[in-house]
PDB file of C-alpha atoms and ligand atoms in Angstrom:
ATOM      1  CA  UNK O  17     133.263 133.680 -69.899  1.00  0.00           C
ATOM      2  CA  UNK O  18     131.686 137.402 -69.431  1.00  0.00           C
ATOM      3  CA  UNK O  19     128.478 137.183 -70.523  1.00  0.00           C
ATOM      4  CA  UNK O  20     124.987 138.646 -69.942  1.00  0.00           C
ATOM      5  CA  UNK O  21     122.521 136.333 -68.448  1.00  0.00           C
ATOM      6  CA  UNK O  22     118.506 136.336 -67.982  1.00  0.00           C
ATOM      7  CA  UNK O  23     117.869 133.869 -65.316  1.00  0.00           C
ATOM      8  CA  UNK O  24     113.398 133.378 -64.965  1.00  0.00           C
ATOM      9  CA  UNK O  25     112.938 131.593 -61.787  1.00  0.00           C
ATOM     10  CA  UNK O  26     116.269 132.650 -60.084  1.00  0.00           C
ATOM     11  CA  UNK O  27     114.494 132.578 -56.323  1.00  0.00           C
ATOM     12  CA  UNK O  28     114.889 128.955 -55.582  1.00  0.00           C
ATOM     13  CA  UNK O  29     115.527 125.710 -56.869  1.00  0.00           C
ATOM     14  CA  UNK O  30     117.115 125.137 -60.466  1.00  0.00           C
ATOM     15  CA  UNK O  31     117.702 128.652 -61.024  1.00  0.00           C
ATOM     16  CA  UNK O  32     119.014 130.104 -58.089  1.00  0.00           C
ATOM     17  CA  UNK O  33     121.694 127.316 -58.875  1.00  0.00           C
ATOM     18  CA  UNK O  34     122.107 128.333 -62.258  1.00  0.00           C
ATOM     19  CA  UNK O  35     123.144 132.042 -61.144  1.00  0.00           C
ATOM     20  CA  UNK O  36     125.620 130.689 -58.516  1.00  0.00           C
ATOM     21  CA  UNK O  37     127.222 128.423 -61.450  1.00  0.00           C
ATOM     22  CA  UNK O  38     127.044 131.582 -63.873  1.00  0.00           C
ATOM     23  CA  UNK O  39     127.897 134.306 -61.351  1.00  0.00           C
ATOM     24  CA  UNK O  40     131.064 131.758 -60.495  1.00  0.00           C
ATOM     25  CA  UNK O  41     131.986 132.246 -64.454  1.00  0.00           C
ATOM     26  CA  UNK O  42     131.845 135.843 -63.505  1.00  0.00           C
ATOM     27  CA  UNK O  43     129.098 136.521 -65.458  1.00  0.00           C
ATOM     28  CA  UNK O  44     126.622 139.666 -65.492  1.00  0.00           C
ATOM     29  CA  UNK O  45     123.458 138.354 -64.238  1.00  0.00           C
ATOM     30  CA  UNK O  46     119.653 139.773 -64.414  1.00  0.00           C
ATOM     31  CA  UNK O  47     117.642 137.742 -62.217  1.00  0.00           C
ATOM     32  CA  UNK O  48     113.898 137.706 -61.918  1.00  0.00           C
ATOM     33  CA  UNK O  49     110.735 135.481 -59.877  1.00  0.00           C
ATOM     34  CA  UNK O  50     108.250 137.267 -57.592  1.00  0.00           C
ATOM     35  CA  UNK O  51     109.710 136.748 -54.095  1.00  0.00           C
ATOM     36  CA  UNK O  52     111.909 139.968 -53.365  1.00  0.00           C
ATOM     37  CA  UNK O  53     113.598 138.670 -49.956  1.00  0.00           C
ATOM     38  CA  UNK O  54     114.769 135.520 -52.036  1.00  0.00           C
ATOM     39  CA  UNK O  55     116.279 137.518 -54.809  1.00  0.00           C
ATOM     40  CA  UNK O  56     117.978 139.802 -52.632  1.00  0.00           C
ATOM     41  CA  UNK O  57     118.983 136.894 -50.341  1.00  0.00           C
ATOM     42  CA  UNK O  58     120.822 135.548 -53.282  1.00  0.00           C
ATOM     43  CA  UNK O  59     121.874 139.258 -54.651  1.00  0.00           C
ATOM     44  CA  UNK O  60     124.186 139.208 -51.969  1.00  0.00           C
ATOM     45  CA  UNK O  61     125.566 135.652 -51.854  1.00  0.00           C
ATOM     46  CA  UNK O  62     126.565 136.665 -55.406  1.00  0.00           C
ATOM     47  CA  UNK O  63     130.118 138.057 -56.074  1.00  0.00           C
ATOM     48  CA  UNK O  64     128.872 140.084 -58.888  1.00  0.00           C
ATOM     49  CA  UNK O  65     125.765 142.602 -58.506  1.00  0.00           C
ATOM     50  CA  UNK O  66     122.791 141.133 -60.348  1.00  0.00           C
ATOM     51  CA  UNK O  67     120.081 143.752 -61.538  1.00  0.00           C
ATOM     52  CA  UNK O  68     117.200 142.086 -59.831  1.00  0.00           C
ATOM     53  CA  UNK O  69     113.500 142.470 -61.403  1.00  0.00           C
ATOM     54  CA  UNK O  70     110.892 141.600 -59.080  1.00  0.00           C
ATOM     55  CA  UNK O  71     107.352 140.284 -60.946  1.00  0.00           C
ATOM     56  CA  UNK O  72     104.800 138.065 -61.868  1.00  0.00           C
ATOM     57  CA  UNK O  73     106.029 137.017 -65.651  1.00  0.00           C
ATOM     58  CA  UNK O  74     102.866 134.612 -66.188  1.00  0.00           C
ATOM     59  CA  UNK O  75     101.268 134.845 -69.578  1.00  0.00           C
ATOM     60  CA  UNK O  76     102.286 136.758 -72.539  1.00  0.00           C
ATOM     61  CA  UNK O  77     101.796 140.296 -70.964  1.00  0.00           C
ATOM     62  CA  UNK O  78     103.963 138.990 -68.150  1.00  0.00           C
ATOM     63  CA  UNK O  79     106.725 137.805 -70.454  1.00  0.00           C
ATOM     64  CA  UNK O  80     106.586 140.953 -72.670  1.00  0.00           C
ATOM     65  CA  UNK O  81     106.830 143.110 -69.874  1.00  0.00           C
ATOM     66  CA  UNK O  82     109.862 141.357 -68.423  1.00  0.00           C
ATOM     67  CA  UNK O  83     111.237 141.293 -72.810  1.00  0.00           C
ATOM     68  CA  UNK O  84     110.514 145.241 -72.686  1.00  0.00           C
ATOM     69  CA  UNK O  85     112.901 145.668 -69.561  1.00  0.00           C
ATOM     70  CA  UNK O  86     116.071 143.806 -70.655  1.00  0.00           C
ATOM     71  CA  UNK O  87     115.542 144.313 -74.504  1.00  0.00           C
ATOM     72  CA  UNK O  88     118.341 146.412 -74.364  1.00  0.00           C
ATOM     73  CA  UNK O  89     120.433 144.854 -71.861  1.00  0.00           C
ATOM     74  CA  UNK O  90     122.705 142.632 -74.811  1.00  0.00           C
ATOM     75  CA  UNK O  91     121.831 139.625 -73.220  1.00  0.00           C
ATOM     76  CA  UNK O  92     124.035 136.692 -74.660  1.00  0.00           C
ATOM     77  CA  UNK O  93     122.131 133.580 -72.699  1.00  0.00           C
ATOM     78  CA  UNK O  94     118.559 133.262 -71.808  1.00  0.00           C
ATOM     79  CA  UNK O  95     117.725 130.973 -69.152  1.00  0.00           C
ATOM     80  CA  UNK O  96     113.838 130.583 -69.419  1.00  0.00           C
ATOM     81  CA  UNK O  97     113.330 128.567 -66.437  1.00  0.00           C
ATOM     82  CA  UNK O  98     109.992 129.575 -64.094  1.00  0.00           C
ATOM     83  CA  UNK O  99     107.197 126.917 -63.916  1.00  0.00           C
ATOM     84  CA  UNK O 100     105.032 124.474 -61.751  1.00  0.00           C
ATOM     85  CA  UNK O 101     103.271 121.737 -61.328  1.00  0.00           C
ATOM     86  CA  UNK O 102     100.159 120.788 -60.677  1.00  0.00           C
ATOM     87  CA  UNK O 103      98.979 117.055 -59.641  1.00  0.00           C
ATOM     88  CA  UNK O 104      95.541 115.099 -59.094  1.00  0.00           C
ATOM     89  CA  UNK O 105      93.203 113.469 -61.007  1.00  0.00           C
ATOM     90  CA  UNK O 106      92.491 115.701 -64.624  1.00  0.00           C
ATOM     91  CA  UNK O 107      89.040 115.641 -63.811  1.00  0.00           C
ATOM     92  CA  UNK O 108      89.411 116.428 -60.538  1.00  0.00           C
ATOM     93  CA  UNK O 109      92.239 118.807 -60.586  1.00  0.00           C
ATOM     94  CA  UNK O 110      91.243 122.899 -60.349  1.00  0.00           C
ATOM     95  CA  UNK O 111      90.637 124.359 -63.869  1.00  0.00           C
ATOM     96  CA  UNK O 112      92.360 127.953 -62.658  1.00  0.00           C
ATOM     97  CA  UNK O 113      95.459 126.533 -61.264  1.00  0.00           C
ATOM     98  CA  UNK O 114      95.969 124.819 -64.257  1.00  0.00           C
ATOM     99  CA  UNK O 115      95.445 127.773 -66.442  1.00  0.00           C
ATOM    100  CA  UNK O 116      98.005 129.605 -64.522  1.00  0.00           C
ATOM    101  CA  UNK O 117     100.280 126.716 -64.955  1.00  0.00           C
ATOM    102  CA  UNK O 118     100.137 126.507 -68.410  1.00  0.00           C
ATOM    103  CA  UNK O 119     100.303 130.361 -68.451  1.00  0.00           C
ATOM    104  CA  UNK O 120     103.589 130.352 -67.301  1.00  0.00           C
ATOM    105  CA  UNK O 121     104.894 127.124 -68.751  1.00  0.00           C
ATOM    106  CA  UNK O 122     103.765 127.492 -72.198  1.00  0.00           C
ATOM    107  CA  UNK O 123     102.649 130.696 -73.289  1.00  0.00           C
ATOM    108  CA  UNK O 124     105.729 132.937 -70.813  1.00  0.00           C
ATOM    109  CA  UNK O 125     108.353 130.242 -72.400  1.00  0.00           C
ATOM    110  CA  UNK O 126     107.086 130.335 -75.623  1.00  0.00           C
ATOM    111  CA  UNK O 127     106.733 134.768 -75.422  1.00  0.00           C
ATOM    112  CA  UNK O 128     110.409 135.167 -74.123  1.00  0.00           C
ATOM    113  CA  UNK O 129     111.523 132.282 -76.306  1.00  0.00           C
ATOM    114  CA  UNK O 130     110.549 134.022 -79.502  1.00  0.00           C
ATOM    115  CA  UNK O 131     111.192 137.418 -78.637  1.00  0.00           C
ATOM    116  CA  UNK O 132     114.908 136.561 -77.516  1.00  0.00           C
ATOM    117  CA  UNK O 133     115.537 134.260 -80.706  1.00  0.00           C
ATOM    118  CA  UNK O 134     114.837 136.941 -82.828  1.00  0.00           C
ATOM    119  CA  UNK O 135     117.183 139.405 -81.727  1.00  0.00           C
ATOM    120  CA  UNK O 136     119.639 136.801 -81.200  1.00  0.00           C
ATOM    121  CA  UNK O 137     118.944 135.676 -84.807  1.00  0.00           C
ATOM    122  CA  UNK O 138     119.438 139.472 -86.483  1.00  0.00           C
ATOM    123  CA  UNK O 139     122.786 139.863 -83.746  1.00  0.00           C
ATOM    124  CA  UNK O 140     124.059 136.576 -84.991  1.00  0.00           C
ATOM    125  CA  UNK O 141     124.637 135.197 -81.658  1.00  0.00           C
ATOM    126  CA  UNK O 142     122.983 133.740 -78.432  1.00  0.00           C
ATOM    127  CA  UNK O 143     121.908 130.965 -76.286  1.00  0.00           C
ATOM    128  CA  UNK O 144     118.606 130.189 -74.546  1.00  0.00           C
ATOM    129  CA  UNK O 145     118.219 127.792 -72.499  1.00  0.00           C
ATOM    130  CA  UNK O 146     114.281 126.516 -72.190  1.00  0.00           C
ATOM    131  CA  UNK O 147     113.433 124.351 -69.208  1.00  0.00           C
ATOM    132  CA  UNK O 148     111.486 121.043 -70.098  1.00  0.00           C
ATOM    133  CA  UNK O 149     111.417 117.928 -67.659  1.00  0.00           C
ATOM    134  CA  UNK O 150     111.700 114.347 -68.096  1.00  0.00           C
ATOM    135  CA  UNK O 151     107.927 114.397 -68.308  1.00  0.00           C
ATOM    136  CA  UNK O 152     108.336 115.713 -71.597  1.00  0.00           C
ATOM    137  CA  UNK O 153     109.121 112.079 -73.172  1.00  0.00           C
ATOM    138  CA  UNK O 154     105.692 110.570 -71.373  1.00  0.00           C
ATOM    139  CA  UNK O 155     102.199 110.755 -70.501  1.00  0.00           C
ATOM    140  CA  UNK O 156     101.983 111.606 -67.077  1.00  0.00           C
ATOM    141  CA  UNK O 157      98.830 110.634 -65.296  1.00  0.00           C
ATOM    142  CA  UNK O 158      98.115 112.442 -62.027  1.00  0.00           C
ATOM    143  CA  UNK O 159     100.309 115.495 -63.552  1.00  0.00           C
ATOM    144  CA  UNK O 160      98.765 115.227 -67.081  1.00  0.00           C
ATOM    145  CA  UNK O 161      98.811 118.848 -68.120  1.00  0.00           C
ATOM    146  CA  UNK O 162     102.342 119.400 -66.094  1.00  0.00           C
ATOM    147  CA  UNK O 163     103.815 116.071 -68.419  1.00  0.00           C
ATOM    148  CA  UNK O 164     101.643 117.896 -71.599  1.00  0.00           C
ATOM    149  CA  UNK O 165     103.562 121.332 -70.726  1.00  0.00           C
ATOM    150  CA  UNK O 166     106.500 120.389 -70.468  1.00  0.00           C
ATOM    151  CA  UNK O 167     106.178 117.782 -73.844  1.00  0.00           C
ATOM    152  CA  UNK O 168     105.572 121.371 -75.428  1.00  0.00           C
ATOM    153  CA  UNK O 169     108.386 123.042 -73.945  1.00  0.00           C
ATOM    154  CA  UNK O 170     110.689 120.206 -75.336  1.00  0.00           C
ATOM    155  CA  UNK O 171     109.054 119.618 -78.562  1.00  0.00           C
ATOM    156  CA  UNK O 172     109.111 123.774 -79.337  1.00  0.00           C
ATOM    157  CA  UNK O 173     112.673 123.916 -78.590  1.00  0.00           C
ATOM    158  CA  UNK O 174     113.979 121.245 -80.617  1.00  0.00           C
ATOM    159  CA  UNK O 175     111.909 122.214 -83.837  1.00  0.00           C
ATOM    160  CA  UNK O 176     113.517 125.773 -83.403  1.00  0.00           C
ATOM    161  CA  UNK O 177     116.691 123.905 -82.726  1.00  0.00           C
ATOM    162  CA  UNK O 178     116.438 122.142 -85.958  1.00  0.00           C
ATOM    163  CA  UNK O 179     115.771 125.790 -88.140  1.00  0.00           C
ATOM    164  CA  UNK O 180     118.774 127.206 -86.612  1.00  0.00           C
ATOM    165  CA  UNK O 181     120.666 124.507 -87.873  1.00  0.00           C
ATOM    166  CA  UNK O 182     119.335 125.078 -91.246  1.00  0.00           C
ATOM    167  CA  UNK O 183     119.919 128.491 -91.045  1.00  0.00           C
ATOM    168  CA  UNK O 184     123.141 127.705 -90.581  1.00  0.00           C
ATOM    169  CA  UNK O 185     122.867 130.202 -87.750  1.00  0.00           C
ATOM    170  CA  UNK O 186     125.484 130.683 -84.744  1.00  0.00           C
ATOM    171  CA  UNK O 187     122.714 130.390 -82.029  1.00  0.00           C
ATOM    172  CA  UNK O 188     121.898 127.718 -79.889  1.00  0.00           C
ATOM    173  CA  UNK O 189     118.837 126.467 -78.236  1.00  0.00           C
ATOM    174  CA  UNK O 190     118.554 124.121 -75.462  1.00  0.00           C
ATOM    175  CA  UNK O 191     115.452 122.238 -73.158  1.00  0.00           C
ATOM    176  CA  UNK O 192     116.808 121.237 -70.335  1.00  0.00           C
ATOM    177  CA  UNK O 193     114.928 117.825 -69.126  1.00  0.00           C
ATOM    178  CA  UNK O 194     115.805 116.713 -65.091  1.00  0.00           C
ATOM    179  CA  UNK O 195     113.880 114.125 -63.730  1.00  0.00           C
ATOM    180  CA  UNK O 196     113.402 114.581 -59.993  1.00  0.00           C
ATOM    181  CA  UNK O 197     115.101 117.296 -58.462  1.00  0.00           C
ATOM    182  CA  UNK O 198     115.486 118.683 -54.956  1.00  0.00           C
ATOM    183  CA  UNK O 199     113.692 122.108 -55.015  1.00  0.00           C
ATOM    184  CA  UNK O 200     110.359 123.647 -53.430  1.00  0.00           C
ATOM    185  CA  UNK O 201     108.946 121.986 -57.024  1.00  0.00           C
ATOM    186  CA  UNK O 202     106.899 119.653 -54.500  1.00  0.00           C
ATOM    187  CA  UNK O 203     106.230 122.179 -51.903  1.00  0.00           C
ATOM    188  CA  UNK O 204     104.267 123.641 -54.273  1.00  0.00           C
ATOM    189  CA  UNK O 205     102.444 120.996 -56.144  1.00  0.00           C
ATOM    190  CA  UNK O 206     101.488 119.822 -52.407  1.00  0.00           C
ATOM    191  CA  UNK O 207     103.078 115.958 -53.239  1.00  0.00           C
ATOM    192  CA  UNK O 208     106.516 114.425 -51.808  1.00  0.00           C
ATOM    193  CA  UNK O 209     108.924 112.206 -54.262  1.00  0.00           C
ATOM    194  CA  UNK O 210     108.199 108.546 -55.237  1.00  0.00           C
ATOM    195  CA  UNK O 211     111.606 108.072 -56.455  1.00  0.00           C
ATOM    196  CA  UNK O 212     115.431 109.634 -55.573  1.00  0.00           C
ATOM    197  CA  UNK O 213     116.204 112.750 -57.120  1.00  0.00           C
ATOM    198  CA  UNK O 214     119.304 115.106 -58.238  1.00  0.00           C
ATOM    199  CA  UNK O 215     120.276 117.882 -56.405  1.00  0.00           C
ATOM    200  CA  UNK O 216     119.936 121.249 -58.145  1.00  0.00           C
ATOM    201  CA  UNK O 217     123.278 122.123 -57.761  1.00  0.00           C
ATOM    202  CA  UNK O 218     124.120 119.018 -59.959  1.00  0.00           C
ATOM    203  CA  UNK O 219     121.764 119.551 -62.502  1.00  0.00           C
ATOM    204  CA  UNK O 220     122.509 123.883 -62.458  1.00  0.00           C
ATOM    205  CA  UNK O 221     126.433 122.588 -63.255  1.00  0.00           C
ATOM    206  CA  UNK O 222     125.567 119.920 -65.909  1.00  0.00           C
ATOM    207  CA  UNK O 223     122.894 122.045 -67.510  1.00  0.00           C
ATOM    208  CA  UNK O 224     125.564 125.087 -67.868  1.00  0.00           C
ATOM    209  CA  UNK O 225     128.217 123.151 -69.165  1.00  0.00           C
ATOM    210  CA  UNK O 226     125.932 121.204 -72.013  1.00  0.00           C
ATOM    211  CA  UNK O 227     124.558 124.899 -72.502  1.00  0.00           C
ATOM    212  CA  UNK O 228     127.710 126.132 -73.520  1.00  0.00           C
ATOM    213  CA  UNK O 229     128.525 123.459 -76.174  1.00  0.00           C
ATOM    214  CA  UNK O 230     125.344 124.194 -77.578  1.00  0.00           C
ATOM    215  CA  UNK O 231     123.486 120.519 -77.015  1.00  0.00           C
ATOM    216  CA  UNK O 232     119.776 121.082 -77.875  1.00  0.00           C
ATOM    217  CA  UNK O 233     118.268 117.859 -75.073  1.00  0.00           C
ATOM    218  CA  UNK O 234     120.187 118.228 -71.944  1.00  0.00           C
ATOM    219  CA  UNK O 235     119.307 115.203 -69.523  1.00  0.00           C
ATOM    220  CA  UNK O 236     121.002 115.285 -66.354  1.00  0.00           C
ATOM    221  CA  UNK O 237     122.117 111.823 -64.851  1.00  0.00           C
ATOM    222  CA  UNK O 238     122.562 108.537 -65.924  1.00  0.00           C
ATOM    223  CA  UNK O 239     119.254 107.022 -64.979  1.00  0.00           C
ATOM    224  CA  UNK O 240     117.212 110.042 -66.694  1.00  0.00           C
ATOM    225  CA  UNK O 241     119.332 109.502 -70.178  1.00  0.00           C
ATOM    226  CA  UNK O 242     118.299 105.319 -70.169  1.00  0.00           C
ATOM    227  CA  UNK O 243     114.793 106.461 -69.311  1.00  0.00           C
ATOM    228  CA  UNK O 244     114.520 109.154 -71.845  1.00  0.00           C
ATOM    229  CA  UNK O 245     116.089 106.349 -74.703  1.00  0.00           C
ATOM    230  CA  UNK O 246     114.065 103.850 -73.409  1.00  0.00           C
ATOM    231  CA  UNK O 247     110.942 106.099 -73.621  1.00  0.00           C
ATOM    232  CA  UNK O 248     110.763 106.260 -77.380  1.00  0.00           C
ATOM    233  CA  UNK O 249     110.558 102.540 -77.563  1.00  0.00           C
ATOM    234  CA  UNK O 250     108.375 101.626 -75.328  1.00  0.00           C
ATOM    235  CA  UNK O 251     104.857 101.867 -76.303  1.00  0.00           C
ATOM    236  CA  UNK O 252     102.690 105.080 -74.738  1.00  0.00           C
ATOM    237  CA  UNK O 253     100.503 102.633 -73.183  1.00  0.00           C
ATOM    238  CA  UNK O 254     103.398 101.500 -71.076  1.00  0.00           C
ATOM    239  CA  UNK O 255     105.093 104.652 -69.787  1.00  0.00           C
ATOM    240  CA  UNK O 256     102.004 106.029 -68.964  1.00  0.00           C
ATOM    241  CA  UNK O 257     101.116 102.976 -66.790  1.00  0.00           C
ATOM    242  CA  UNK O 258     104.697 103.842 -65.451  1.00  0.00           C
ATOM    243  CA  UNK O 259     104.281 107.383 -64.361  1.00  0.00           C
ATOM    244  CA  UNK O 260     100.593 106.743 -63.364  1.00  0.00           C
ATOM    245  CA  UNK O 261     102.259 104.346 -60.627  1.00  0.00           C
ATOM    246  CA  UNK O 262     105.173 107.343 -59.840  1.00  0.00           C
ATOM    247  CA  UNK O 263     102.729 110.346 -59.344  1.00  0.00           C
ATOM    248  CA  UNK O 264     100.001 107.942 -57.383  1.00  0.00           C
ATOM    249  CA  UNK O 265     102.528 107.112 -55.082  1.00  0.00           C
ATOM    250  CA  UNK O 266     103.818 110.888 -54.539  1.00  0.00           C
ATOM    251  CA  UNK O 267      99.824 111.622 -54.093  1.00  0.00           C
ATOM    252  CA  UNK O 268     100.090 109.143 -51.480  1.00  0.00           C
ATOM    253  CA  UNK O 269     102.671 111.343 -49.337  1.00  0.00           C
ATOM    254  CA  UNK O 270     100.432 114.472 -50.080  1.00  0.00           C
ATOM    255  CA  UNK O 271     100.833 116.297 -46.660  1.00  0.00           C
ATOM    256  CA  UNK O 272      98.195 119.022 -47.744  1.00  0.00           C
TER     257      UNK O 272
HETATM  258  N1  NAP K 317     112.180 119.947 -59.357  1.00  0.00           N
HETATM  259  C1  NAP K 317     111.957 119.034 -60.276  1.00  0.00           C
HETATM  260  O1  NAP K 317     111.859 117.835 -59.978  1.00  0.00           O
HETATM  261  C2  NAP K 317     111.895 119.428 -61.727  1.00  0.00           C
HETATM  262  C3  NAP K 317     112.089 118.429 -62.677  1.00  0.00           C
HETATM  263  C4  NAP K 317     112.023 118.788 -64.017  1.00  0.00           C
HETATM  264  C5  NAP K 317     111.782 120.088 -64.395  1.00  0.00           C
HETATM  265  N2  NAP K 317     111.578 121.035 -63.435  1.00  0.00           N
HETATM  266  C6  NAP K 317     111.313 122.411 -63.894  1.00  0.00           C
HETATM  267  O2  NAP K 317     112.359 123.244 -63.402  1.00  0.00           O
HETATM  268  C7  NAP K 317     111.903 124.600 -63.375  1.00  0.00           C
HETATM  269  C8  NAP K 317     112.304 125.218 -62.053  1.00  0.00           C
HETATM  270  O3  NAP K 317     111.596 124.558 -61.006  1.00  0.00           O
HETATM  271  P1  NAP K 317     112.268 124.137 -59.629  1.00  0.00           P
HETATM  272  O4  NAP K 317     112.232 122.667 -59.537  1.00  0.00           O
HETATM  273  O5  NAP K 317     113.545 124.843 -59.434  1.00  0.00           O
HETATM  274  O6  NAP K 317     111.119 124.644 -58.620  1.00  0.00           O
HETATM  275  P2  NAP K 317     111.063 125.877 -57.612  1.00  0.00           P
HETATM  276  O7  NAP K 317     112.143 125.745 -56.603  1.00  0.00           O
HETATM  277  O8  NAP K 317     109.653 125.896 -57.142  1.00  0.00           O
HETATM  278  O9  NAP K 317     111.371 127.139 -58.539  1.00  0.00           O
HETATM  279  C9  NAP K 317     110.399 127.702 -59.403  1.00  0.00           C
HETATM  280  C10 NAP K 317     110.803 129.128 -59.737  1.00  0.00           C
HETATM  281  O10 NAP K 317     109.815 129.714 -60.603  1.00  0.00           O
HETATM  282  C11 NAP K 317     109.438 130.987 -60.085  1.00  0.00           C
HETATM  283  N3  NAP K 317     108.052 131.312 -60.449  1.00  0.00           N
HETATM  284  C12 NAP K 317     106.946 130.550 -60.235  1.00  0.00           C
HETATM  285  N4  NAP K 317     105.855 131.197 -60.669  1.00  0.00           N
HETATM  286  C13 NAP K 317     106.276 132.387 -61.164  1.00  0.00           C
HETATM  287  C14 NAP K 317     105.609 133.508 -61.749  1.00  0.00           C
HETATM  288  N5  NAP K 317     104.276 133.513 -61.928  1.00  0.00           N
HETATM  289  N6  NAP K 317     106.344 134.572 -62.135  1.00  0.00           N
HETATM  290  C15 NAP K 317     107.687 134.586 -61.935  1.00  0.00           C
HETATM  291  N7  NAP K 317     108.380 133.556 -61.426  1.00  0.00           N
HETATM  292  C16 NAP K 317     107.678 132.478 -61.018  1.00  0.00           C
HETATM  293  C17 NAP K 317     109.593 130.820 -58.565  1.00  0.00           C
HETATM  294  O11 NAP K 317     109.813 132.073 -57.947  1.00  0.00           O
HETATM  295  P3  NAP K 317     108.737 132.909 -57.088  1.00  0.00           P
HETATM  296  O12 NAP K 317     107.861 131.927 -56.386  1.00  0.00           O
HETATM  297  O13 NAP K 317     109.607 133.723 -56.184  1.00  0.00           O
HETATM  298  O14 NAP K 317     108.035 133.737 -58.121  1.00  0.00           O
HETATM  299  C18 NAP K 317     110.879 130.007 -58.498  1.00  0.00           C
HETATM  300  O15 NAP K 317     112.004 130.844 -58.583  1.00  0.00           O
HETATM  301  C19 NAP K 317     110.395 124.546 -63.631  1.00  0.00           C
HETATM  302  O16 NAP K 317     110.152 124.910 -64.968  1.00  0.00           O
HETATM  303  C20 NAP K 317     110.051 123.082 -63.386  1.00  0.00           C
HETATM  304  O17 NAP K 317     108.918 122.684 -64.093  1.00  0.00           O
HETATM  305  C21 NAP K 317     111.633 120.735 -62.116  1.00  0.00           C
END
């Protein structure tokens, strides 16, 4: 498999593992987040030598920035990964944080997204792969605009999904959707799991391999894929009740 891949959010977590599963395909790998030492940490764990672009990618300026370095590169996957979380009450939580949240988790996914479809459109090939969450299929209280993010992210890719299929075109379009996963994810929303989670090396493996054969809703572990099902028929009402108890009880272990 030698391909070109864009990996957002390559300095921990999900996609640091991502590269190691790609770079193990031997695959050419441009990898991007804003913490140099972590990048070139991982730069030389790789066998192959990454290009490594250090930035901020939040918002659209962000996102065509990083577009306007790597336009050229003939990328042939996308991995669209970088975002956070924020928890606490909505009322309560801080308006700016949030902003920058949904700077990076809608409108950089959504800037990338279309700029990379496009040319993978008019080449006649491509994959991108869009990271959603779990909290996609739910209302999330005590994360609700994390949950209403990532329902976007999902939502987005699977409409775009569902052109490309009319289209008849070759490229694919996946939103990845993990419940919880090992990463610094919590470290930085300042909360501790409720529930067990997946390592990222699990989901980086399963993600890549449902990539590849082009599967538009990519749900790592068993658990996650009767949750997800169950989700659409169970009423709102319920679910929410459920993931109100799941992110009060995470509050609960808030160390900060
Ligand atoms: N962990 C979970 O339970 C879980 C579950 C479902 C979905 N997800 C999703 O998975 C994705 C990856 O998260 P993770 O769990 O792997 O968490 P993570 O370990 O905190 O990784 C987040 C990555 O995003 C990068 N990033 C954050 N803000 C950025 C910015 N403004 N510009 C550029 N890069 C930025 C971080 O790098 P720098 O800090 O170096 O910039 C880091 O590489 C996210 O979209 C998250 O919502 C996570």
């Amino acid at each position: 498999m030698a391909k070109k891949v864009l990996i957002t959010g390559a300095s921990s977590g999900i996609g640091r593992d991502i590269a190691r599963v790609f770079d193990s395909y031997g695959c050419e790998l441009i990898i991007t987040a804003r913490r140099e030492d972590r990048l070139a940490e991982l730069s030389h764990e790789l066998k192959g030598n990454p290009r490594v672009i250090v930035g901020d990618i939040s918002g659209s300026d962000g996102a065509k920035e990083l577009y306007e370095m790597t336009k050229d590169e003939n990328i042939d996957i996308l991995v669209n990964n970088a975002g956070f979380g924020v928890w606490g009450d909505f009322s309560s939580t801080d308006l700016d944080r949030e902003l920058d949240m949904i700077r990076l988790n809608i409108e950089t996914m959504h800037t990338l997204f279309k700029l990379f479809l496009r040319d993978f459109k008019a080449r006649g090939s491509g994959k991108i792969l869009n990271t959603a969450s779990m909290a996609g299929f739910a209302p999330g209280p005590y994360m609700a605009a994390y949950y209403a993010s990532k329902a976007y992210v999902l939502r987005l890719t699977q409409s775009a999904a569902g052109e490309l299929k009319e289209a008849g075109s070759p490229v694919t379009v996946s939103a990845l959707c993990p419940g919880p996963v090992e990463t610094e994810f919590n470290t930085v929303a300042g909360v501790h799991f409720a529930t067990p989670s997946l390592s990222s090396e699990y989901v980086a493996k399963y993600a890549v391999t449902q990539l590849v054969k082009g599967k538009t809703v990519i749900i790592p572990g068993t658990m996650m894929k009767v949750l997800a099902a169950a989700s659409k028929v169970l009423p709102d009402s319920f679910t929410a009740e459920v993931t109100s108890n799941i992110q009060r009880r995470k509050g609960n272990k808030k160390e900060r």
